[in-house]
Coordinates of C-alpha atoms in Angstrom, one line a residue:
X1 CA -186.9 -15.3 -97.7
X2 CA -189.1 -13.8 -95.4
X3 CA -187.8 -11.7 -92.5
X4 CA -188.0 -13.4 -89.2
X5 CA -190.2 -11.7 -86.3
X6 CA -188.4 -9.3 -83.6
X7 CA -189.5 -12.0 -80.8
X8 CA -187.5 -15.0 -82.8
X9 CA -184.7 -12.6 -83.7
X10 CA -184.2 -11.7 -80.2
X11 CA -184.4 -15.2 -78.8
X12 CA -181.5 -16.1 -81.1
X13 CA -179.4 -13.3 -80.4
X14 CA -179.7 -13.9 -76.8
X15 CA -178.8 -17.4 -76.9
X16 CA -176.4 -17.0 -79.1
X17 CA -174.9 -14.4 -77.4
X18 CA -174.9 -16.8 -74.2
X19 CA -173.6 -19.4 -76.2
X20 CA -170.2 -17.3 -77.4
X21 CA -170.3 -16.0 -73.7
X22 CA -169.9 -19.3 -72.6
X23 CA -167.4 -20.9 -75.2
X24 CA -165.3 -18.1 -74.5
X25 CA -165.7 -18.2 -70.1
X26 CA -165.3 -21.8 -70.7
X27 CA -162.0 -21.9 -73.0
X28 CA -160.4 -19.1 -70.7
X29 CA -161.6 -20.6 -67.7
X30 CA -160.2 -24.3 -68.4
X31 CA -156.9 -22.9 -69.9
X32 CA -156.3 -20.9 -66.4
X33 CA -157.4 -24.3 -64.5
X34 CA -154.8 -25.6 -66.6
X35 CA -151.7 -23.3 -66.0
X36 CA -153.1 -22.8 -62.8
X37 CA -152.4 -26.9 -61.8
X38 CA -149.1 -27.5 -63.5
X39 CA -148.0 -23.8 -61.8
X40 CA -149.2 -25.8 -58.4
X41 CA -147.9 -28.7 -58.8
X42 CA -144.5 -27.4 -60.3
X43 CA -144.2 -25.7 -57.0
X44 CA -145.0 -28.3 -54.3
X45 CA -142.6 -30.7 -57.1
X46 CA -139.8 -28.2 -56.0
X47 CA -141.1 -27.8 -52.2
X48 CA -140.5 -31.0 -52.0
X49 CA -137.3 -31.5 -53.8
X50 CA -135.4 -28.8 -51.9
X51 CA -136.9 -30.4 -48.6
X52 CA -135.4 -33.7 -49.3
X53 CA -132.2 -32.7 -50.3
X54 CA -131.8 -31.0 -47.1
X55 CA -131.8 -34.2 -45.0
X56 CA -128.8 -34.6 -43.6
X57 CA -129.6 -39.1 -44.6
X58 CA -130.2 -38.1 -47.7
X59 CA -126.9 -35.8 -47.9
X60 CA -125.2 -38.8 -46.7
X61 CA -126.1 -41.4 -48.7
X62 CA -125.5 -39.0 -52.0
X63 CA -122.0 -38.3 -50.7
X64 CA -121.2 -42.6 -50.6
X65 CA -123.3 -43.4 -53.2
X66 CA -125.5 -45.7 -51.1
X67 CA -128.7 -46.5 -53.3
X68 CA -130.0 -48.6 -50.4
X69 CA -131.2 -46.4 -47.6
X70 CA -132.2 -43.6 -50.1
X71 CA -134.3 -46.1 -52.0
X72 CA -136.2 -47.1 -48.8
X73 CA -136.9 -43.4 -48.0
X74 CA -137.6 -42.8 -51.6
X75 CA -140.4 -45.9 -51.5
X76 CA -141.7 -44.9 -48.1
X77 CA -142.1 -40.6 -49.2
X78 CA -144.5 -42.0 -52.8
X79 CA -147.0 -43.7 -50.3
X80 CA -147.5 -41.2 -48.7
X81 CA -147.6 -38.3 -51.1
X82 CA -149.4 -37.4 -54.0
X83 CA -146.3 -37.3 -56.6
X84 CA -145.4 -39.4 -59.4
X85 CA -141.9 -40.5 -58.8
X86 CA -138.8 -39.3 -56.8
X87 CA -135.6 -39.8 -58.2
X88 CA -132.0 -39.0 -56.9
X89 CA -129.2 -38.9 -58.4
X90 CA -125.4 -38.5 -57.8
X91 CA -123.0 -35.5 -59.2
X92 CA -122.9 -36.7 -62.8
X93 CA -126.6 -37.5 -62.9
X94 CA -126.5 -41.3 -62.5
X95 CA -129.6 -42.6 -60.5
X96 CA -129.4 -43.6 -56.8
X97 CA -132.8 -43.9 -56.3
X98 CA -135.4 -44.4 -58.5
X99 CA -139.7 -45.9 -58.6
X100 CA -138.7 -48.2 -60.6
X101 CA -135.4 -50.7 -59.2
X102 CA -134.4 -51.4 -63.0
X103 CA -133.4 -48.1 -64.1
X104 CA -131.0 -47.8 -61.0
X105 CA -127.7 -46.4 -61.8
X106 CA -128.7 -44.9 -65.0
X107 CA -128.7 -41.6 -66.4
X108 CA -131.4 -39.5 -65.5
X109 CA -133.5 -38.5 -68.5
X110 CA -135.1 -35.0 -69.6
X111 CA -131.4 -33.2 -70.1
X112 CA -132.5 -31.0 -67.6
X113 CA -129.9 -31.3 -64.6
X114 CA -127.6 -29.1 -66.2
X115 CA -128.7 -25.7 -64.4
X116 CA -128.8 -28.1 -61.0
X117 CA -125.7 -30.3 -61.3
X118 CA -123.4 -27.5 -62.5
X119 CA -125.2 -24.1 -61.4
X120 CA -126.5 -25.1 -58.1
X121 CA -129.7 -23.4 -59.0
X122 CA -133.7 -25.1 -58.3
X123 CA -136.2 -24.9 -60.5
X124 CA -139.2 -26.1 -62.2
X125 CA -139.3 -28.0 -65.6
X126 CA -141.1 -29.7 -67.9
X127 CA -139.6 -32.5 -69.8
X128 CA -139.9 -36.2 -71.2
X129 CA -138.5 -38.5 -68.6
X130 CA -138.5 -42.5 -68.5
X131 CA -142.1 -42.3 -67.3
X132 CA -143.5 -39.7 -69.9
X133 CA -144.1 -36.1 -69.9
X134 CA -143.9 -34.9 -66.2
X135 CA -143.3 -31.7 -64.2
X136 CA -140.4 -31.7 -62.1
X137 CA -138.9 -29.8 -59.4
X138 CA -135.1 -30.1 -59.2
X139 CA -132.7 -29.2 -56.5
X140 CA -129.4 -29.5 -56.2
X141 CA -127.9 -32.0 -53.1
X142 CA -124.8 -30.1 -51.8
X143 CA -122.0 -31.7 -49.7
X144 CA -120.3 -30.5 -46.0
X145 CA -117.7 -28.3 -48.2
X146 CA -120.6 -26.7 -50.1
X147 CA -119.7 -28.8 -53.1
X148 CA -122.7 -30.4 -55.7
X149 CA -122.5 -34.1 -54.7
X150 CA -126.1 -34.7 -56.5
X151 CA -130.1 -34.2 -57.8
X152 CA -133.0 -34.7 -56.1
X153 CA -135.8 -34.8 -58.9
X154 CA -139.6 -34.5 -57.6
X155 CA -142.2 -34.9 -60.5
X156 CA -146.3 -35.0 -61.6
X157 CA -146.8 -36.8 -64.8
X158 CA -148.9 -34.3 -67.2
X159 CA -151.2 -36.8 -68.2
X160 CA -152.7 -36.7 -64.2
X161 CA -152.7 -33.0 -64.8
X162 CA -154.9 -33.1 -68.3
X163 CA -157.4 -35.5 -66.2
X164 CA -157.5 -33.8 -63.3
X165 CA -158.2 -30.9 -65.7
X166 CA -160.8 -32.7 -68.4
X167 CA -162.6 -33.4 -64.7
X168 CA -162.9 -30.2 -64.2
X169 CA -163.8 -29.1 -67.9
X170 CA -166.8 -31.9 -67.5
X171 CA -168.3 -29.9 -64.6
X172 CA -167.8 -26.8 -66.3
X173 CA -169.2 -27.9 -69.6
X174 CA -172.4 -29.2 -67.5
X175 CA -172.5 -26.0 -66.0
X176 CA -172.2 -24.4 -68.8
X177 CA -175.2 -25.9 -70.8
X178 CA -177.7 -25.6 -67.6
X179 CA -177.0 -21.7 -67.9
X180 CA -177.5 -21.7 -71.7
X181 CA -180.4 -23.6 -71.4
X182 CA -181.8 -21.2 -68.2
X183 CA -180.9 -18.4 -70.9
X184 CA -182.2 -19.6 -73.8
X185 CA -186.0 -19.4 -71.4
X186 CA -185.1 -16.3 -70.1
X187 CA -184.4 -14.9 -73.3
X188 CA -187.8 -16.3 -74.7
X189 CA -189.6 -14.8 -71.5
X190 CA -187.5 -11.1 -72.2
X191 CA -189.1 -11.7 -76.2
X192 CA -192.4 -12.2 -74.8
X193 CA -192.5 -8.8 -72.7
X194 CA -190.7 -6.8 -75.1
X195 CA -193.0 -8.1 -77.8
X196 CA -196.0 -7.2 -75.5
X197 CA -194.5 -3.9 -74.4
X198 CA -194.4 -3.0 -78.4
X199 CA -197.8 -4.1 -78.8
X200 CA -196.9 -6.5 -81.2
X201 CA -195.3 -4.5 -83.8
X202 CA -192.3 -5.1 -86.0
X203 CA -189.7 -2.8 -86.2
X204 CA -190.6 -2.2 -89.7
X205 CA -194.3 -1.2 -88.8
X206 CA -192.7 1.0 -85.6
X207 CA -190.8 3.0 -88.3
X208 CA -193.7 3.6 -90.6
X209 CA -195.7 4.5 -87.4
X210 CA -193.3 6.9 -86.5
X211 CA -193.1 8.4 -89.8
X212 CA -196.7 8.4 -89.8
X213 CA -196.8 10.4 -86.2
X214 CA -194.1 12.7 -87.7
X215 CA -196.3 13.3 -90.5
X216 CA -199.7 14.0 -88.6
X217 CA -197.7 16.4 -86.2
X218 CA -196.6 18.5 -88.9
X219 CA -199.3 18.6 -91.3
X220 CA -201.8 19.9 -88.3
X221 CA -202.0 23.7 -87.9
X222 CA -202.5 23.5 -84.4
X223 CA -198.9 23.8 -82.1
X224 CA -198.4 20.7 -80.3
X225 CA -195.9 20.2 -77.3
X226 CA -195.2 17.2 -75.5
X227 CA -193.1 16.3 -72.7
X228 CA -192.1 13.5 -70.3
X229 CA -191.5 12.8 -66.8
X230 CA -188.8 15.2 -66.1
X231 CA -189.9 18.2 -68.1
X232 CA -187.7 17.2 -71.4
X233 CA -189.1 18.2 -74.6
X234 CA -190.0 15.6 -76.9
X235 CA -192.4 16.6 -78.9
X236 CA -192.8 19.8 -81.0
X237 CA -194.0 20.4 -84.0
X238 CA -193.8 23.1 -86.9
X239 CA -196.6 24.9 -86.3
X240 CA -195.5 25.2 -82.4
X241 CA -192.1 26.9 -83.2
X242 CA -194.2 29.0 -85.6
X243 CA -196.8 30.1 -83.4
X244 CA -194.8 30.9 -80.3
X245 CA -192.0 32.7 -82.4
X246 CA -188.9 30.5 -81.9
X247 CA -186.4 29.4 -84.5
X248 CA -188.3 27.3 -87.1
X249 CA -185.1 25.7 -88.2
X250 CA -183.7 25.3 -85.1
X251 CA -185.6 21.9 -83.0
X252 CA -186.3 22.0 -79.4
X253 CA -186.1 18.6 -78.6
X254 CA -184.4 17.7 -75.8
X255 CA -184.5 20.8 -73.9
X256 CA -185.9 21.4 -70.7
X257 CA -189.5 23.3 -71.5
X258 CA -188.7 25.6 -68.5
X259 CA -185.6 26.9 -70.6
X260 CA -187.7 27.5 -73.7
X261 CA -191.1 28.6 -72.1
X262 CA -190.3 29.8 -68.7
X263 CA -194.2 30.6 -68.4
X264 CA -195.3 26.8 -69.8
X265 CA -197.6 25.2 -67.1
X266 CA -196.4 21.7 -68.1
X267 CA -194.3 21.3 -65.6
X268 CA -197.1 21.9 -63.0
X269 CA -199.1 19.5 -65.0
X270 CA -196.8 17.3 -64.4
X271 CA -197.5 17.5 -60.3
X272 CA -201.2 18.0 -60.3
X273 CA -202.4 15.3 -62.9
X274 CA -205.5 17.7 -63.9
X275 CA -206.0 18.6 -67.3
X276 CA -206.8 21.9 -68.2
X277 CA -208.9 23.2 -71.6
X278 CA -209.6 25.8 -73.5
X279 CA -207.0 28.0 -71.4
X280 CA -206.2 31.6 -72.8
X281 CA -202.6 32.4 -72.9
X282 CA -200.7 35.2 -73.8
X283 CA -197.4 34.5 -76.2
X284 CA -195.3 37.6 -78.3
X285 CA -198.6 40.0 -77.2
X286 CA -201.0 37.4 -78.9
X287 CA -203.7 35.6 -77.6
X288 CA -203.6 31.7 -77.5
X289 CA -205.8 29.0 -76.3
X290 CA -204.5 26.0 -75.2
X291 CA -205.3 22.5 -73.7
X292 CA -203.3 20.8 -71.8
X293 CA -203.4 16.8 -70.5
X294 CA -201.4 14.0 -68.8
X295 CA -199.9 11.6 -69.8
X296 CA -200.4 8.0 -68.0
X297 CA -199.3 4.8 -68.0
X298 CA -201.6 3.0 -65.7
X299 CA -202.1 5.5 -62.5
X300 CA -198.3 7.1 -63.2
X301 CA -197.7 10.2 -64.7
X302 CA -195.1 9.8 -67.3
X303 CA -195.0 13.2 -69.0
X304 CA -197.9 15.6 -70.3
X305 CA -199.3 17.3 -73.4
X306 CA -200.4 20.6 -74.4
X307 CA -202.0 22.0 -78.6
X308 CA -202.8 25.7 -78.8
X309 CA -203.8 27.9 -81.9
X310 CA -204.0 31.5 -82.3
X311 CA -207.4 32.8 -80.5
X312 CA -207.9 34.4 -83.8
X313 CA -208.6 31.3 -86.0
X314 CA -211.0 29.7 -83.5
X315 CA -213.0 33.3 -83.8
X316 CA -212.5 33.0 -87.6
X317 CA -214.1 29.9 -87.5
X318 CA -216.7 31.3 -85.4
X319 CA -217.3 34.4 -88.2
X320 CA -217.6 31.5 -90.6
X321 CA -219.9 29.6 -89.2
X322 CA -221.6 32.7 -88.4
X323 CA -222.2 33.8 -91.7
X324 CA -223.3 30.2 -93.4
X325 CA -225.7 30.7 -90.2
X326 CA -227.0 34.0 -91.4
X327 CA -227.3 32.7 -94.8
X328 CA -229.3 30.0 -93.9
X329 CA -231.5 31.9 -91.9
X330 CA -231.7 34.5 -94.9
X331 CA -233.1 31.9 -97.4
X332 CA -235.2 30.5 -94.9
X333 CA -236.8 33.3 -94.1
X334 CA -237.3 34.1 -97.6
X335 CA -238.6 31.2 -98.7
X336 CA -241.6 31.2 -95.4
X337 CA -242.2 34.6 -96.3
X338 CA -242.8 34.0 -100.6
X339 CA -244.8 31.0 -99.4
X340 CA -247.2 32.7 -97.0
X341 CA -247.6 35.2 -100.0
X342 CA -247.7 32.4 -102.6
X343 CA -250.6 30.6 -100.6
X344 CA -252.6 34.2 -100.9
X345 CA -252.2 34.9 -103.9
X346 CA -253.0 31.5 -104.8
X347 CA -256.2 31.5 -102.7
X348 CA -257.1 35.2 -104.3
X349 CA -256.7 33.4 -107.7
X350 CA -258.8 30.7 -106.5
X351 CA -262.0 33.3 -105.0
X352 CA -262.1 35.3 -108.5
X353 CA -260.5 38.2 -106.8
X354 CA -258.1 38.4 -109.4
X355 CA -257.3 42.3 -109.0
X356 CA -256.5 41.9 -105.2
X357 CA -254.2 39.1 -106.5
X358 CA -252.2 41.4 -109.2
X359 CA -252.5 44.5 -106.7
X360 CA -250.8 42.4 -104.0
X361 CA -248.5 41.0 -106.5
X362 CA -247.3 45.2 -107.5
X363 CA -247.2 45.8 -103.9
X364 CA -244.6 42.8 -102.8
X365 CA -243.0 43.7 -105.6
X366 CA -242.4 47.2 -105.3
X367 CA -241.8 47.0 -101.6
X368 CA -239.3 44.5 -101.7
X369 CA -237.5 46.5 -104.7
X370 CA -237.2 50.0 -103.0
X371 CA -235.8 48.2 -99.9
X372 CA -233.3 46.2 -102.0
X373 CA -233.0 50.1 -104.1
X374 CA -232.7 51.3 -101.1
X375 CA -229.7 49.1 -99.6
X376 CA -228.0 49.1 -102.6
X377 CA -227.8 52.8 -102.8
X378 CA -226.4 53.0 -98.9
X379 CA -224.7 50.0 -98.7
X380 CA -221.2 49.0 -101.0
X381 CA -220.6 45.9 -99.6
X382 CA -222.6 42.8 -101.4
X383 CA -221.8 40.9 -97.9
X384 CA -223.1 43.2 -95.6
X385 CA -225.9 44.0 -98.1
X386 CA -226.7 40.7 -98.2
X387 CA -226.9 40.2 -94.5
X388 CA -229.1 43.2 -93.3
X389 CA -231.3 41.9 -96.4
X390 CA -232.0 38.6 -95.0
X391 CA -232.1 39.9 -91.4
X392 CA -235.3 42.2 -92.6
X393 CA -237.0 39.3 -93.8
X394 CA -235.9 37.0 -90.8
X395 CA -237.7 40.0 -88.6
X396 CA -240.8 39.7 -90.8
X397 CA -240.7 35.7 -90.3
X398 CA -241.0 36.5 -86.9
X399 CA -243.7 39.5 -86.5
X400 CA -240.9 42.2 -86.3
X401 CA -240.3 44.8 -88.1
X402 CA -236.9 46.2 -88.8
X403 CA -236.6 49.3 -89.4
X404 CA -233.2 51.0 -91.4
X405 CA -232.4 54.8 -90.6
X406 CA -233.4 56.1 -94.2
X407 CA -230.2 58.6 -93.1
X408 CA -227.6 55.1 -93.6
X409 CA -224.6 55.4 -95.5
X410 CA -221.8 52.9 -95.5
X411 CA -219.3 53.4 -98.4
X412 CA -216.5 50.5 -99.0
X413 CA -214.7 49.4 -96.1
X414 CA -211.3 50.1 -95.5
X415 CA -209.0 47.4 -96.1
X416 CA -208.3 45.9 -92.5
X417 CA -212.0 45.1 -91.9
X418 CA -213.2 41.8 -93.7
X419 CA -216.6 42.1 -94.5
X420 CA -217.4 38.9 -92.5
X421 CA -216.5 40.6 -89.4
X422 CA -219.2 43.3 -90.2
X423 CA -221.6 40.2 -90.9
X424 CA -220.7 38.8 -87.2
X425 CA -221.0 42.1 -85.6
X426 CA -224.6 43.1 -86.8
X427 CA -225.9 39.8 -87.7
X428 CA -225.5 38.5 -84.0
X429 CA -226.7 42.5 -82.9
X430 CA -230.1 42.1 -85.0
X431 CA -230.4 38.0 -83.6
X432 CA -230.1 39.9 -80.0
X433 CA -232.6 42.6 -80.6
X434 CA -235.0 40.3 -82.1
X435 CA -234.5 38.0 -78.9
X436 CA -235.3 41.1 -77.0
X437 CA -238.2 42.0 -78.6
X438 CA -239.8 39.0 -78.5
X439 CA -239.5 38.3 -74.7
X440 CA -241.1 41.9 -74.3
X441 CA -243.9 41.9 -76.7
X442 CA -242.8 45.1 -79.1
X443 CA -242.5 44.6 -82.4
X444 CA -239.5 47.4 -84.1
X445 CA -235.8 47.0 -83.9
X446 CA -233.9 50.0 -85.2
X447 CA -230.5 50.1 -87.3
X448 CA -228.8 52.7 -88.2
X449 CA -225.2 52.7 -90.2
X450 CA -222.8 55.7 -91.1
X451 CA -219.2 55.9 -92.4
X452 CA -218.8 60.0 -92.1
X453 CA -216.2 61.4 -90.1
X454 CA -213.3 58.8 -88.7
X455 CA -215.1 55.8 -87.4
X456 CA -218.0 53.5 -89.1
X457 CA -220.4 53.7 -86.6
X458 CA -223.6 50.9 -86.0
X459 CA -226.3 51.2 -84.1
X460 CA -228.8 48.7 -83.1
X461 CA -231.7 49.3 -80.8
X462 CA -234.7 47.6 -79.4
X463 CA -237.6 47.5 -77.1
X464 CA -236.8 44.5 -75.2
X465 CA -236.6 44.7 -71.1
X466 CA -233.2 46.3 -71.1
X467 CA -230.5 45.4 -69.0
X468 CA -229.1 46.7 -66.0
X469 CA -226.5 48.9 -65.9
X470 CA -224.6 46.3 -63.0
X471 CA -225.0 43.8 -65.9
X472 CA -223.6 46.1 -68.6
X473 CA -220.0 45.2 -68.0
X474 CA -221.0 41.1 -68.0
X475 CA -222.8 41.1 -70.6
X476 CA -220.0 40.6 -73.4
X477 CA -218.4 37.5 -71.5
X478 CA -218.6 33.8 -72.9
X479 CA -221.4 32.4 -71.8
X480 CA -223.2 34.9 -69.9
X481 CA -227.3 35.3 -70.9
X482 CA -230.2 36.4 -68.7
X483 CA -232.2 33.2 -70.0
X484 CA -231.7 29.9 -68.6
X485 CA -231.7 28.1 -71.8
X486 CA -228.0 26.3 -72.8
X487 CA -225.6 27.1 -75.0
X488 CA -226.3 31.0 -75.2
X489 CA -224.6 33.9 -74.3
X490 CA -221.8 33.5 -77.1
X491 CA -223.5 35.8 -80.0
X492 CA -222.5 38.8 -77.6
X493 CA -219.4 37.5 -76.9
X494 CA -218.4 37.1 -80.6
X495 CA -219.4 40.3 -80.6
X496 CA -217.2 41.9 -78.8
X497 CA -214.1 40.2 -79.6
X498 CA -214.5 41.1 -83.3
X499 CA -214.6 44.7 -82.5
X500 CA -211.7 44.5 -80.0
X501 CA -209.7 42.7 -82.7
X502 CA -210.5 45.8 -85.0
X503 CA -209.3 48.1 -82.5
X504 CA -212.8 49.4 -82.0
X505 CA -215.2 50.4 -79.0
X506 CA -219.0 49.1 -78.5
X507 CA -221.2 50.9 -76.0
X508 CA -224.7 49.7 -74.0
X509 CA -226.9 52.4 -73.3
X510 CA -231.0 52.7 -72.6
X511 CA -233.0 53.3 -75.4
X512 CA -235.2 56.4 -76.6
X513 CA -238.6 54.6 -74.8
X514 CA -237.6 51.6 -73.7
X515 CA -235.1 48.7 -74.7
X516 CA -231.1 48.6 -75.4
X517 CA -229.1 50.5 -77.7
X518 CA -225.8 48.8 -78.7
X519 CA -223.2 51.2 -80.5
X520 CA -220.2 50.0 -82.3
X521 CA -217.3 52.5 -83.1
X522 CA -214.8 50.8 -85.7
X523 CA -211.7 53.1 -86.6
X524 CA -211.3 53.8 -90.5
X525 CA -207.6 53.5 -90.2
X526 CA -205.5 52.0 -88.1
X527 CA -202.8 54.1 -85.6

């Protein structure tokens, strides 16, 4: 049997829950109405019993057992009142006056004049008389001496009671069904908006999208926060509590975000409504970057969200990228260069000049061997090999020479420096010097490499323009160039923060003739 949709579940729920509301307002409500009446009308019953056995006529005719006159008075009070019947009767419960003449000067019925004709006492029953089931007030009739002399019986029947009660259940039930009816539109309205609010899910696919979301959250490496309206936690995932060095076992949820991060700028988020990106924070001593952003439900702010990730990882990525970069460039500029040579020697082939091809052939040869000799001799690292290799050929591609201190020496590294961070450091060096060069006309850029005494020390020189020494201190932030062309200005930047991250020290100073001279310092061990 297929399950039925939240909307129809709801409608039924509601109306049935109307429906039981009703039956049970109505029940209690008719059953008061009905105790209620026969409460009523027992008392006015009495009220009016006690009041005619006060009459001093009525006393009178009791005392001689006169039916006559009290019959009169008896006939006279029923057209004007509301009651069923009057009766009186005399010390041993023998009518004197009754509604109906033929049951005159017999026994009153119901066998409830005991308390009355022997206890003096009034009260309300309910008993079977003559004229059916009836409530009754009865008084006693007492004599000049104080003596009982008599009864004075004042009744309702109950059937008038169950009408004037089933009257009143009518209206009620009428009532009763307009209301379920109003509810059972209501309730399909309520359906409607709930169903819309939901965007139309099921409960069933609201639970898989939540375990879904729950999944996602915790299977991203980036921390995630979220909060609502009033600063409350209600988001955070694994990786948050990791990164920002709380409790991983221990959930957050449900806090105030002030009382976990008392430096989180959620809460201001909160006030302002502007989103903020790419924003360095500083958590346990480590650098974080972090985005933060509303969020709205139509033009209402209704809480806010904020992912960060160690700085680190984003200049990881950067390295990476970096590197596939430099090897790119490496094989391109390889493969121009072989071609340029190949089309020579292809054309020497083609003129006869055979020895000029073969000579040329020894010479490519023998110069690219004692460079690669050469490297491989000075150089430990395959990586950084690899990238000062490509970068000669890359300055070749480009009418530059590059020319490597025959004096270099760079054993392995030391543990704590990857070998990608070298290839960041003096790949995006070299890319700067060649930029240089170009823009100035000059055609060498210098490198020169040692590991001897405490630090590895690089140096990279050009002839470019130079730079200022007011620009010097600018020079390493994100996005700063001296060309007006986008997206530069990062190579340097990268720079730095791969030497800081090593706990080293780079320097800008004027060249020997003319140009820049870049000097990194990188510690062998770490303090």
């Amino acid at each position: 049997m297929p399950q039925l949709k939240i909307s129809t579940r709801l409608i039924l729920f509601i109306s049935l829950l109307v429906l039981l509301q009703t039956l049970v307002t109505g029940g209690f409500a008719t059953r008061y109405l009905n105790d209620s009446l026969q409460e009523q009308m027992g008392i006015r019953a009495l009220h009016l019993a006690t009041t005619i056995a006060q009459i001093p006529m009525v006393r009178e005719a009791v005392a001689n057992r006169d039916s006559a006159p009290l019959n009169q008075f008896v006939a006279e009070l029923m057209q004007i009142s509301d009651v069923a019947f009057v009766s009186i009767g005399d010390h041993q419960g023998i009518r004197l006056a009754h509604p109906v003449p033929d049951r005159i000067g017999k026994p009153m019925q119901g066998d409830d004049n005991e308390m009355a004709l022997v206890y003096g006492q009034r009260y309300v029953s309910e008993a079977v008389g003559s004229l059916g089931p009836s409530i009754r007030g009865k008084t006693p009739v007492f004599g000049d001496e104080g003596e009982i002399i008599g009864v004075v019986s004042v009744g309702y029947l109950t059937d008038s009671v169950r009408d004037t009660v089933a009257s009143y259940r009518n209206v009620l039930l009428s009532v009763s069904t307009l209301i379920l009816l109003i509810s059972i539109l209501a309730a399909i309205w309520i359906a409607r908006r709930f169903k819309a609010a939901i965007y139309g899910l099921e409960p069933h696919q609201i639970a898989r999208l939540f375990e879904e979301r729950n999944a996602t959250l915790e299977s991203v490496r980036e921390g995630i926060i979220a909060v609502n309206a009033d600063g409350v936690i209600t988001i955070m995932n694994r990786a948050a509590l990791v990164i920002l060095g709380l409790p991983p076992d221990q959930s957050q949820i449900g806090r105030q975000v002030r009382d976990v991060l008392p430096e989180s700028r959620l809460v201001e988020l909160l006030v302002s409504g502007e989103p903020e990106y790419d924003r360095p924070i500083i958590r346990n001593g480590e650098e974080l970057v972090a985005n933060r952003i509303p969020i709205r439900n139509g033009d209402q702010i209704i809480g806010a969200v904020s992912s960060f990730r160690r700085k680190n990882e984003i200049d990881l990525i950067s390295q990476q990228l970096t590197q596939v970069r430099q090897y790119a460039e490496t094989l391109r500029s390889q493969t121009h260069e072989y071609m340029n040579k190949l089309h020579t020697i292809s054309g020497l082939i083609q003129i006869g000049a055979s020895d000029k091809a073969l000579e040329m052939i020894g010479q490519e040869t023998q110069e690219q061997q004692s460079l690669i000799q050469f490297l491989t001799r000075s150089v430990a690292e395959p990586v950084l090999l690899g990238c000062i290799l490509g970068k000669y050929n890359r300055a070749q591609e480009l009418g530059l020479h590059l020319e490597i201190d025959p004096e270099s020496h760079m054993e392995a590294l030391p543990g704590h420096i990857v070998p990608e961070q070298l290839v960041t450091i003096i790949g995006n060096l070299l890319d700067n010097a060649f930029d240089a060069n170009l823009e100035s006309g000059h055609k060498q850029v210098s490198l020169s490499m040692t590991d001897l005494g405490q630090d590895l020390v690089f140096e990279v020189e050009d002839q470019g323009p130079g730079i200022a020494v007011s620009d010097r201190s600018r020079i390493f932030e994100r996005g700063y160039s001296s060309k007006a062309e986008h997206n530069r200005g990062i190579g340097l930047q990268l720079v730095s923060d791969t030497v800081t991250r090593l706990r080293g020290e780079i320097t800008v100073s004027a060249g020997d003739d003319c140009g820049t001279r870049f000097t990194v310092y990188l510690p062998r061990e770490l303090g």
